[in-house]
Short mmCIF file of C-alpha atoms and ligand atoms in Angstrom, two decimals:
data_model
loop_
_atom_site.label_atom_id
_atom_site.label_comp_id
_atom_site.label_asym_id
_atom_site.label_seq_id
_atom_site.Cartn_x
_atom_site.Cartn_y
_atom_site.Cartn_z
CA MET A 1 116.85 33.92 42.97
CA THR A 2 113.52 34.99 44.76
CA ILE A 3 113.38 38.33 45.81
CA VAL A 4 111.06 39.52 48.70
CA ARG A 5 110.50 42.50 51.59
CA ALA A 6 109.86 42.33 55.05
CA HIS A 7 109.15 45.07 56.74
CA ASP A 8 108.79 43.03 60.34
CA PHE A 9 108.33 39.97 61.71
CA LEU A 10 104.80 39.40 60.46
CA SER A 11 105.87 39.90 57.79
CA TRP A 12 108.53 38.08 57.46
CA ARG A 13 106.43 34.92 58.61
CA ASN A 14 104.26 35.17 55.86
CA GLU A 15 107.09 35.48 53.33
CA SER A 16 108.95 32.50 54.68
CA ARG A 17 105.68 30.24 55.44
CA ARG A 18 105.06 30.88 51.42
CA LEU A 19 108.77 30.19 50.74
CA LEU A 20 108.77 27.16 52.67
CA ALA A 21 106.08 25.66 50.92
CA ALA A 22 108.15 26.08 47.54
CA ASP A 23 110.69 24.70 49.55
CA VAL A 24 112.97 27.75 48.62
CA SER A 25 117.14 27.63 49.71
CA PRO A 26 117.75 30.38 51.51
CA ALA A 27 120.93 30.73 49.22
CA ASP A 28 118.34 31.10 46.15
CA VAL A 29 116.59 33.80 48.10
CA HIS A 30 117.43 37.97 48.80
CA TRP A 31 115.27 39.39 51.25
CA ALA A 32 115.39 42.89 50.72
CA GLY A 33 116.15 45.08 53.96
CA ALA A 34 112.96 47.70 54.00
CA ASN A 35 113.38 51.19 55.65
CA GLU A 36 109.66 50.52 56.86
CA THR A 37 109.99 49.99 60.39
CA LEU A 38 106.62 50.19 61.47
CA PHE A 39 106.76 46.20 62.71
CA GLY A 40 103.67 44.18 63.94
CA GLY A 41 103.12 43.97 67.85
CA GLU A 42 101.44 40.64 67.93
CA GLN A 43 102.47 37.43 70.09
CA ALA A 44 103.25 34.61 67.81
CA THR A 45 102.78 31.73 70.20
CA GLU A 46 102.20 28.95 67.77
CA ALA A 47 104.78 26.83 66.99
CA LYS A 48 104.00 26.22 63.35
CA ILE A 49 105.24 28.21 60.21
CA GLY A 50 102.66 27.78 58.00
CA SER A 51 101.05 24.55 57.58
CA VAL A 52 104.39 23.26 56.26
CA ALA A 53 106.77 22.07 59.67
CA SER A 54 106.52 23.24 63.50
CA VAL A 55 110.05 24.80 64.79
CA PRO A 56 111.13 25.40 68.60
CA LYS A 57 109.13 28.07 70.40
CA GLU A 58 112.93 29.13 71.75
CA PHE A 59 113.69 30.19 68.28
CA LEU A 60 110.40 32.51 67.75
CA ARG A 61 111.59 34.06 70.28
CA LEU A 62 114.40 34.70 69.48
CA ALA A 63 113.61 35.81 65.93
CA GLN A 64 110.59 38.36 67.06
CA THR A 65 113.09 40.07 69.30
CA ALA A 66 115.78 39.56 66.85
CA ALA A 67 113.54 41.28 63.78
CA LEU A 68 113.70 44.49 65.93
CA HIS A 69 118.32 44.89 65.22
CA ARG A 70 118.82 47.20 62.28
CA ASP A 71 121.01 45.59 60.92
CA ASP A 72 119.31 44.91 57.50
CA ASP A 73 120.51 41.51 56.41
CA ARG A 74 118.68 39.95 59.48
CA TRP A 75 116.05 38.59 57.65
CA ASN A 76 118.41 36.68 55.84
CA VAL A 77 120.07 35.93 59.40
CA LEU A 78 116.92 34.28 60.22
CA TYR A 79 115.55 32.46 56.99
CA ARG A 80 118.51 30.76 57.03
CA VAL A 81 118.04 29.53 60.43
CA LEU A 82 114.45 28.85 59.78
CA TYR A 83 115.47 26.38 56.48
CA ARG A 84 117.99 24.79 58.34
CA LEU A 85 115.65 23.78 61.21
CA THR A 86 113.09 22.81 59.20
CA HIS A 87 114.91 20.44 56.71
CA SER A 88 117.93 18.24 58.59
CA GLU A 89 118.77 20.48 61.89
CA PRO A 90 115.79 20.72 63.93
CA SER A 91 119.01 20.79 66.86
CA LEU A 92 120.59 23.66 65.05
CA LEU A 93 119.62 26.50 68.06
CA LYS A 94 122.10 23.98 70.67
CA VAL A 95 124.88 24.12 68.21
CA GLY A 96 126.01 27.69 69.75
CA ILE A 97 129.40 27.95 67.85
CA ASP A 98 127.64 27.72 64.69
CA ASP A 99 127.27 30.96 62.62
CA ASP A 100 124.19 32.18 62.09
CA VAL A 101 123.16 30.57 65.33
CA ARG A 102 125.75 32.84 66.99
CA ARG A 103 124.52 36.44 64.96
CA LEU A 104 121.09 35.41 66.28
CA GLU A 105 121.53 35.43 69.59
CA LEU A 106 123.97 38.92 69.23
CA MET A 107 120.82 40.19 67.29
CA ASN A 108 118.93 39.22 69.82
CA GLN A 109 120.85 40.30 73.01
CA ALA A 110 121.70 44.05 71.53
CA VAL A 111 118.26 44.79 71.16
CA SER A 112 117.40 43.21 74.44
CA ARG A 113 120.13 45.91 75.92
CA ASP A 114 118.47 48.78 73.51
CA MET A 115 115.48 47.68 75.48
CA HIS A 116 116.56 47.66 78.75
CA LYS A 117 118.51 51.16 77.79
CA MET A 118 115.96 53.31 76.71
CA THR A 119 113.76 52.60 79.92
CA ALA A 120 116.70 53.64 81.74
CA PHE A 121 118.23 56.83 79.42
CA VAL A 122 114.23 58.39 78.31
CA ARG A 123 113.62 61.62 79.84
CA PHE A 124 110.54 63.04 80.15
CA ARG A 125 110.34 67.10 80.00
CA ARG A 126 107.19 69.30 80.26
CA MET A 127 105.49 70.10 77.17
CA GLU A 128 105.32 74.69 78.06
CA ASN A 129 101.89 74.96 78.22
CA SER A 130 100.59 72.10 77.42
CA ASP A 131 96.49 71.81 78.69
CA PRO A 132 96.37 68.65 80.08
CA GLU A 133 99.47 68.04 81.12
CA CYS A 134 102.35 66.60 78.19
CA MET A 135 105.44 64.98 78.71
CA VAL A 136 107.65 64.46 75.56
CA ALA A 137 111.25 62.25 75.56
CA TRP A 138 113.26 62.41 72.35
CA TYR A 139 115.27 59.78 72.35
CA SER A 140 117.37 57.73 69.00
CA PRO A 141 117.28 53.92 69.89
CA ASP A 142 120.24 52.21 68.66
CA HIS A 143 117.32 48.94 66.99
CA HIS A 144 113.71 49.45 66.25
CA VAL A 145 112.47 49.09 69.47
CA VAL A 146 109.79 52.09 70.37
CA LYS A 147 106.50 49.63 69.93
CA ALA A 148 108.58 46.59 72.10
CA ILE A 149 109.32 49.04 74.60
CA ALA A 150 105.89 51.03 74.67
CA PRO A 151 103.94 49.66 76.98
CA TRP A 152 106.53 49.55 79.87
CA PHE A 153 106.43 53.18 78.97
CA SER A 154 102.46 53.26 79.88
CA ARG A 155 102.88 50.39 82.50
CA ARG A 156 105.77 53.15 84.58
CA PHE A 157 104.19 56.30 83.53
CA GLY A 158 100.46 55.59 83.02
CA GLY A 159 99.39 58.18 85.28
CA VAL A 160 100.35 61.30 82.36
CA ARG A 161 100.38 61.60 79.25
CA TRP A 162 103.26 61.39 77.67
CA SER A 163 104.92 60.94 74.09
CA ILE A 164 108.30 59.43 72.83
CA LEU A 165 109.60 60.97 70.28
CA THR A 166 112.18 58.44 67.62
CA PRO A 167 113.65 59.54 64.46
CA ASP A 168 111.54 56.09 62.92
CA GLU A 169 108.60 56.09 65.18
CA CYS A 170 107.16 58.22 68.28
CA ALA A 171 105.24 56.59 70.90
CA HIS A 172 101.78 58.21 72.25
CA TRP A 173 100.03 57.34 75.68
CA ASP A 174 96.36 59.02 76.47
CA LEU A 175 96.16 57.58 79.62
CA GLU A 176 94.54 54.55 78.16
CA LYS A 177 95.59 53.98 75.25
CA LEU A 178 99.16 53.60 72.82
CA THR A 179 99.17 54.74 69.59
CA PHE A 180 102.41 55.42 67.22
CA THR A 181 103.32 58.32 64.46
CA PRO A 182 105.84 57.50 62.11
CA GLY A 183 109.10 59.33 62.99
CA VAL A 184 110.49 62.53 63.93
CA PRO A 185 114.03 65.07 63.46
CA ARG A 186 115.36 65.94 67.00
CA SER A 187 113.85 70.06 66.89
CA ALA A 188 110.80 68.25 67.15
CA ALA A 189 111.24 67.68 70.49
CA PRO A 190 111.19 70.83 73.04
CA ALA A 191 114.83 72.06 74.02
CA SER A 192 114.48 73.10 77.73
CA ASP A 193 112.18 73.49 80.68
CA ASP A 194 111.55 72.74 83.83
CA MET A 195 111.94 69.55 84.47
CA GLU A 196 114.79 69.94 82.40
CA HIS A 197 116.21 71.49 86.03
CA LEU A 198 114.50 69.60 88.81
CA TRP A 199 116.36 66.69 86.40
CA LYS A 200 119.36 68.28 87.26
CA ASP A 201 119.62 68.91 90.59
CA TYR A 202 118.00 65.58 91.56
CA TYR A 203 120.42 63.70 89.23
CA ALA A 204 123.78 66.24 90.90
CA SER A 205 121.94 65.27 94.83
CA ILE A 206 122.73 61.77 93.68
CA PHE A 207 126.03 61.50 91.89
CA ASN A 208 128.08 59.58 93.98
CA PRO A 209 131.30 60.09 92.79
CA ALA A 210 133.00 57.24 94.10
CA ARG A 211 130.73 54.81 91.93
CA VAL A 212 131.77 57.15 89.19
CA LYS A 213 133.19 55.10 86.57
CA VAL A 214 133.86 56.37 83.55
CA LYS A 215 134.83 54.49 81.07
CA ALA A 216 131.60 52.30 82.21
CA MET A 217 129.84 55.35 81.68
CA LYS A 218 130.74 56.25 78.44
CA ALA A 219 129.82 52.76 77.28
CA GLU A 220 126.61 52.45 78.93
CA MET A 221 125.45 56.21 77.36
CA PRO A 222 126.80 56.25 74.06
CA VAL A 223 128.37 60.17 73.26
CA ARG A 224 125.26 60.41 71.11
CA HIS A 225 122.35 59.33 74.04
CA TRP A 226 125.08 62.34 75.46
CA ALA A 227 122.84 65.12 73.79
CA THR A 228 119.82 64.67 74.24
CA LEU A 229 120.47 63.64 78.42
CA PRO A 230 120.13 66.99 80.60
CA GLU A 231 122.47 65.82 82.96
CA ALA A 232 125.41 65.06 80.51
CA GLU A 233 125.84 68.77 81.07
CA ILE A 234 126.37 68.45 84.28
CA ILE A 235 128.89 65.25 83.89
CA PRO A 236 131.62 66.78 83.22
CA ASN A 237 131.85 69.33 86.03
CA LEU A 238 130.60 66.35 88.71
CA LEU A 239 133.38 64.58 86.84
CA ALA A 240 136.36 67.07 87.68
CA LYS A 241 134.96 67.71 91.01
CA ALA A 242 135.02 63.42 91.94
CA ASN A 243 138.36 63.09 92.52
CA VAL A 244 138.37 65.29 95.18
CA ARG A 245 135.07 64.20 97.16
CA VAL A 246 136.30 60.67 96.46
CA ILE A 247 138.91 61.50 99.30
CA GLU A 248 137.16 63.57 100.85
CA MET A 249 134.51 60.58 101.83
CA ALA A 250 136.68 57.66 102.19
CA LYS A 251 138.40 60.22 104.47
CA ASN A 252 135.49 60.71 106.67
CA GLN A 253 134.05 57.25 106.81
CA LYS A 254 135.23 54.50 104.93
CA SER A 255 132.24 52.04 105.76
CA SER A 256 128.92 53.24 107.81
CA ALA A 257 125.09 52.37 107.73
CA ALA A 258 124.36 56.66 107.45
CA GLU A 259 122.62 55.35 103.72
CA PHE A 260 120.79 52.28 104.53
CA VAL A 261 118.82 55.08 108.17
CA PRO A 262 115.52 55.85 106.87
CA ARG A 263 114.49 58.98 107.98
CA THR A 264 111.97 58.24 110.24
CA ASN A 265 111.61 58.10 113.86
CA ASP A 266 109.30 54.67 113.66
CA LEU A 267 111.30 51.77 114.82
CA GLN A 268 109.04 49.26 113.18
CA GLN A 269 110.42 51.16 109.88
CA LEU A 270 114.03 51.49 111.34
CA ARG A 271 113.77 47.74 112.04
CA ALA A 272 112.70 46.88 108.73
CA ALA A 273 115.62 48.89 106.68
CA ALA A 274 118.61 47.90 109.41
CA SER A 275 117.69 44.22 107.68
CA VAL A 276 119.03 44.86 104.42
CA CYS A 277 121.86 47.24 105.96
CA ARG A 278 125.15 46.43 103.98
CA GLY A 279 126.88 49.28 106.38
CA CYS A 280 129.92 46.63 106.90
CA GLU A 281 130.83 44.00 105.96
CA LEU A 282 129.13 42.39 108.86
CA TYR A 283 126.22 41.67 107.41
CA ALA A 284 127.68 39.09 105.14
CA ARG A 285 128.36 36.05 107.44
CA ALA A 286 125.28 36.81 109.71
CA THR A 287 122.20 34.75 109.79
CA HIS A 288 119.83 37.88 111.00
CA VAL A 289 119.73 41.15 111.67
CA VAL A 290 119.26 41.91 115.45
CA PHE A 291 118.12 44.71 115.92
CA GLY A 292 116.42 46.22 119.15
CA GLU A 293 113.53 44.97 120.50
CA GLY A 294 110.99 46.73 123.66
CA ARG A 295 108.78 49.15 124.08
CA PRO A 296 108.96 52.64 122.19
CA ASP A 297 108.17 54.84 124.63
CA ALA A 298 110.94 52.87 127.64
CA LYS A 299 112.92 55.13 129.90
CA VAL A 300 115.37 53.08 129.66
CA VAL A 301 117.98 51.38 126.88
CA MET A 302 120.00 49.31 127.56
CA VAL A 303 122.89 48.66 125.06
CA GLY A 304 124.96 45.21 124.62
CA GLU A 305 127.79 44.66 122.18
CA GLN A 306 126.61 42.68 119.44
CA PRO A 307 124.53 39.74 119.12
CA GLY A 308 125.52 36.04 119.66
CA ASP A 309 125.21 32.97 118.33
CA GLU A 310 122.19 32.29 119.53
CA GLU A 311 120.89 35.84 118.71
CA ASP A 312 121.77 35.17 115.65
CA LEU A 313 119.68 32.18 114.52
CA LYS A 314 116.82 33.74 116.43
CA GLY A 315 117.15 37.73 115.11
CA HIS A 316 115.80 38.53 119.02
CA PRO A 317 119.25 40.35 121.28
CA PHE A 318 119.63 39.00 124.25
CA VAL A 319 117.76 35.49 124.50
CA GLY A 320 120.91 33.34 124.65
CA PRO A 321 123.16 32.66 128.08
CA ALA A 322 123.69 36.18 128.48
CA GLY A 323 120.64 37.44 127.69
CA ARG A 324 119.13 35.03 130.58
CA LEU A 325 122.13 36.14 132.92
CA LEU A 326 121.28 40.10 132.05
CA ASP A 327 117.27 38.55 133.21
CA LYS A 328 117.94 36.86 136.36
CA ALA A 329 120.05 39.72 137.27
CA MET A 330 117.95 42.82 136.65
CA LEU A 331 114.98 40.36 138.36
CA GLU A 332 116.78 40.71 141.46
CA ALA A 333 117.88 44.62 141.52
CA GLY A 334 114.12 45.04 140.54
CA LEU A 335 114.52 46.16 137.31
CA ASP A 336 111.61 44.88 134.72
CA ARG A 337 112.85 44.05 131.76
CA GLU A 338 109.47 44.74 130.09
CA GLN A 339 110.04 48.56 130.95
CA VAL A 340 113.54 48.60 128.88
CA TYR A 341 114.29 48.41 125.47
CA VAL A 342 117.04 46.54 124.96
CA THR A 343 119.58 46.59 121.79
CA ASN A 344 123.22 46.60 120.71
CA ALA A 345 126.75 48.67 119.32
CA VAL A 346 126.57 46.26 116.58
CA LYS A 347 123.27 44.85 114.61
CA HIS A 348 125.01 41.76 112.88
CA PHE A 349 127.10 39.42 114.46
CA LYS A 350 130.81 38.75 113.94
CA TRP A 351 132.60 35.34 114.47
CA ILE A 352 135.18 32.88 113.69
CA GLU A 353 134.98 29.36 112.87
CA ARG A 354 136.02 26.82 115.99
CA GLY A 355 135.23 23.26 114.55
CA LYS A 356 131.93 23.28 114.49
CA ARG A 357 131.10 26.23 116.86
CA ARG A 358 130.87 29.72 115.97
CA ILE A 359 133.00 32.15 119.06
CA HIS A 360 132.10 35.35 119.21
CA ALA A 361 134.68 37.63 117.35
CA LYS A 362 134.89 41.17 118.92
CA PRO A 363 133.61 43.92 116.62
CA SER A 364 136.44 46.27 115.30
CA GLY A 365 136.37 50.00 115.37
CA ILE A 366 135.52 50.88 112.26
CA GLU A 367 132.39 48.23 112.43
CA ILE A 368 131.43 49.73 115.79
CA SER A 369 131.10 53.20 114.80
CA SER A 370 129.42 52.05 111.05
CA CYS A 371 126.75 50.67 113.09
CA ARG A 372 126.17 53.41 114.94
CA PRO A 373 124.11 55.38 113.42
CA TRP A 374 121.49 52.54 114.25
CA LEU A 375 121.82 52.94 117.65
CA GLU A 376 121.09 56.87 117.08
CA ALA A 377 118.74 56.71 115.18
CA GLU A 378 116.93 54.06 117.98
CA LEU A 379 117.64 56.62 120.41
CA ALA A 380 116.92 59.51 119.00
CA SER A 381 113.42 57.56 118.47
CA ILE A 382 113.06 56.10 122.00
CA GLN A 383 114.28 59.55 124.24
CA PRO A 384 115.45 57.51 126.76
CA GLU A 385 115.41 59.20 130.46
CA LEU A 386 118.66 56.81 131.04
CA VAL A 387 121.19 54.74 128.61
CA VAL A 388 122.87 51.81 129.90
CA CYS A 389 125.73 50.57 128.17
CA LEU A 390 126.61 47.15 128.78
CA GLY A 391 130.38 46.76 128.36
CA ALA A 392 133.18 48.25 126.83
CA THR A 393 131.95 48.39 123.32
CA ALA A 394 129.23 50.03 123.86
CA ALA A 395 130.34 52.29 126.00
CA GLN A 396 132.89 53.16 124.06
CA SER A 397 130.35 53.74 120.67
CA LEU A 398 128.37 56.31 122.81
CA MET A 399 131.09 57.71 124.97
CA GLY A 400 133.98 57.45 123.10
CA ARG A 401 137.37 55.51 122.69
CA ASP A 402 138.59 56.16 125.75
CA PHE A 403 136.30 55.51 127.86
CA ARG A 404 136.86 52.92 130.48
CA VAL A 405 134.49 51.16 132.21
CA THR A 406 136.83 49.14 134.91
CA THR A 407 137.13 52.45 136.60
CA GLU A 408 133.86 55.06 135.50
CA ARG A 409 131.69 52.13 135.65
CA GLY A 410 128.29 52.86 137.68
CA ILE A 411 129.06 56.46 137.42
CA PHE A 412 126.03 58.86 136.10
CA PHE A 413 127.41 60.79 132.85
CA PRO A 414 125.01 63.66 131.09
CA HIS A 415 124.85 62.63 127.54
CA ARG A 416 123.12 63.85 124.41
CA TRP A 417 120.85 61.25 123.61
CA ALA A 418 119.65 60.57 127.13
CA LYS A 419 119.33 62.42 130.70
CA GLN A 420 121.91 60.09 131.71
CA LEU A 421 124.27 57.33 130.46
CA VAL A 422 125.96 54.69 133.00
CA ALA A 423 128.01 51.84 132.17
CA THR A 424 128.33 48.48 134.09
CA ILE A 425 130.25 45.00 132.74
CA HIS A 426 128.58 42.92 129.79
CA PRO A 427 126.87 40.06 131.03
CA SER A 428 128.71 37.80 128.79
CA ALA A 429 131.73 39.01 130.23
CA ILE A 430 130.64 37.44 133.42
CA LEU A 431 130.65 34.19 132.00
CA ARG A 432 133.71 34.45 131.42
CA MET A 433 135.32 34.40 134.26
CA PRO A 434 134.27 31.19 136.04
CA ASP A 435 136.71 31.51 138.80
CA ARG A 436 135.33 35.09 139.86
CA ARG A 437 131.89 34.59 138.45
CA ASP A 438 130.07 34.72 141.61
CA GLU A 439 132.13 38.23 142.55
CA GLU A 440 131.18 39.99 139.70
CA TYR A 441 127.29 39.12 139.37
CA ALA A 442 127.40 40.64 142.80
CA LEU A 443 129.14 43.38 141.56
CA PHE A 444 126.51 43.54 138.70
CA VAL A 445 123.12 43.38 140.86
CA HIS A 446 124.98 46.56 142.38
CA ASP A 447 125.12 48.58 139.55
CA LEU A 448 121.83 47.58 138.45
CA LYS A 449 120.48 48.42 142.14
CA LEU A 450 122.44 52.30 141.38
CA ILE A 451 120.63 52.13 138.15
CA ALA A 452 116.67 50.72 139.62
CA ALA A 453 117.29 53.43 142.04
CA LYS A 454 118.51 55.90 138.86
CA VAL A 455 115.49 55.19 137.25
CA ARG A 456 112.67 55.81 139.74
CA GLU A 457 114.91 59.04 140.93
CA LEU A 458 114.65 60.21 137.32
CA GLU A 459 110.66 59.02 137.09
CA ALA A 460 110.00 61.38 139.64
CA ALA A 461 111.45 64.20 138.60
CA SER A 462 109.61 64.11 135.11
CA ARG A 463 106.34 63.55 137.35
CA ARG A 464 107.12 66.71 138.87
CA LEU A 465 107.94 68.66 135.74
CA SER A 466 104.14 67.51 134.42
N1 LIG B 501 125.98 39.92 123.96
C1 LIG B 501 125.38 41.19 123.67
O1 LIG B 501 126.37 42.09 123.44
N2 LIG B 501 124.12 41.06 122.50
C2 LIG B 501 123.28 40.06 122.47
O2 LIG B 501 122.38 40.73 121.72
C3 LIG B 501 123.61 39.14 122.88
C4 LIG B 501 124.66 38.84 123.51
FE1 LIG B 502 125.28 47.48 108.55
FE2 LIG B 502 125.83 47.55 111.37
FE3 LIG B 502 125.18 44.78 110.45
FE4 LIG B 502 127.32 46.78 109.82
S1 LIG B 502 127.10 45.64 111.66
S2 LIG B 502 125.96 45.61 107.95
S3 LIG B 502 126.30 48.83 109.73
S4 LIG B 502 123.41 46.62 110.82
#
């Protein structure tokens, strides 16, 4: 029996070369575990293990990661796989059910997970009285991953000096290069400071009880780690209140665009953010979000219901049949579409399939209210003189559920988002009434003429004021 020692991938590789050259069977080798944990950072890119044999690059990749595993038996597993690969089983890695291959893969996964966890759970604290400023974190990884993951931290936190202390070894960043020193006991880490309070406040503010899954949280954040996480202290408290808060949140709002709406008056930024809105389920079946368009200083905002088939495909409001009818009617009424900002109460197309066609489906009350934050953000940004609601959906979104377009169309109301608000029929509704199309169209143009007159009146009033 040959006894060899390895303390990192490179030393294992060197020993393995020697053993392979002498054709030593894995059964005749014992790899002694070394407590030494400083492993080399050199990347093995060549696929040759010495001059003896070539192995798949895939093996080198797996082996370098698995070498960081804490299990002392890893060197034996690695050598067994290497030996088999270079002897009679060149395709061994494809045999997923093989015990050695399976262990290699499990070790590889465990190490990858541990590195990922470290990027998520390391918390830096500012060292008291440090000058220049220095941040310190204490962490206890499951495997020997410090050297492998330190470059990630230097990229992520490259602008500040920091040290990550672990029982195995410590990594230090001085704004230019990484250095490593032996491990330290936990007591060497700073106990508490401002950073910790800041972090706790931050964590409490982002804590969303609806997302809490205690079991998953404990699995992801083993109790051992909780000791080094300042937020762990406040988690039990937050959890105790979580049920209550979940119920409150569910009662208030089943779905809403609110959390997707950035705090800005910039229409471009709002439009960009709307494209990733998940405030209700309509985004899932739509092609494009259709945000409002027009001058950011428009005096008039027209609000439709939701984009139609053509709008969904093109990503612009009122560019299909209803839009063409609207253009025609506005022209007749003396309203310049260039001066008007045009948008919808709901920003994604809701449809049902009828043969090959996508047929408009009416948005539900929940969808309308979920999407209202976008409409409100547009109105808050533009601050128009007049809002024109085209149809019941827009009118009910801004005036409440009992608003009736049939009886209240053409009436001007004061409104919180504009000086005045008025509703009229939706141009799509006219298209859906072939028998009465001409009369309805005439009534629509009549309303738009009232609106044009109101716009002139409001403009005159604001000119007198200024
Ligand atoms: N109908 C609407 O309400 N909005 C559009 O953008 C198109 C049709
Ligand atoms: Fe968001 Fe409105 Fe689209 Fe729903 S319809 S996902 S709330 S933008």
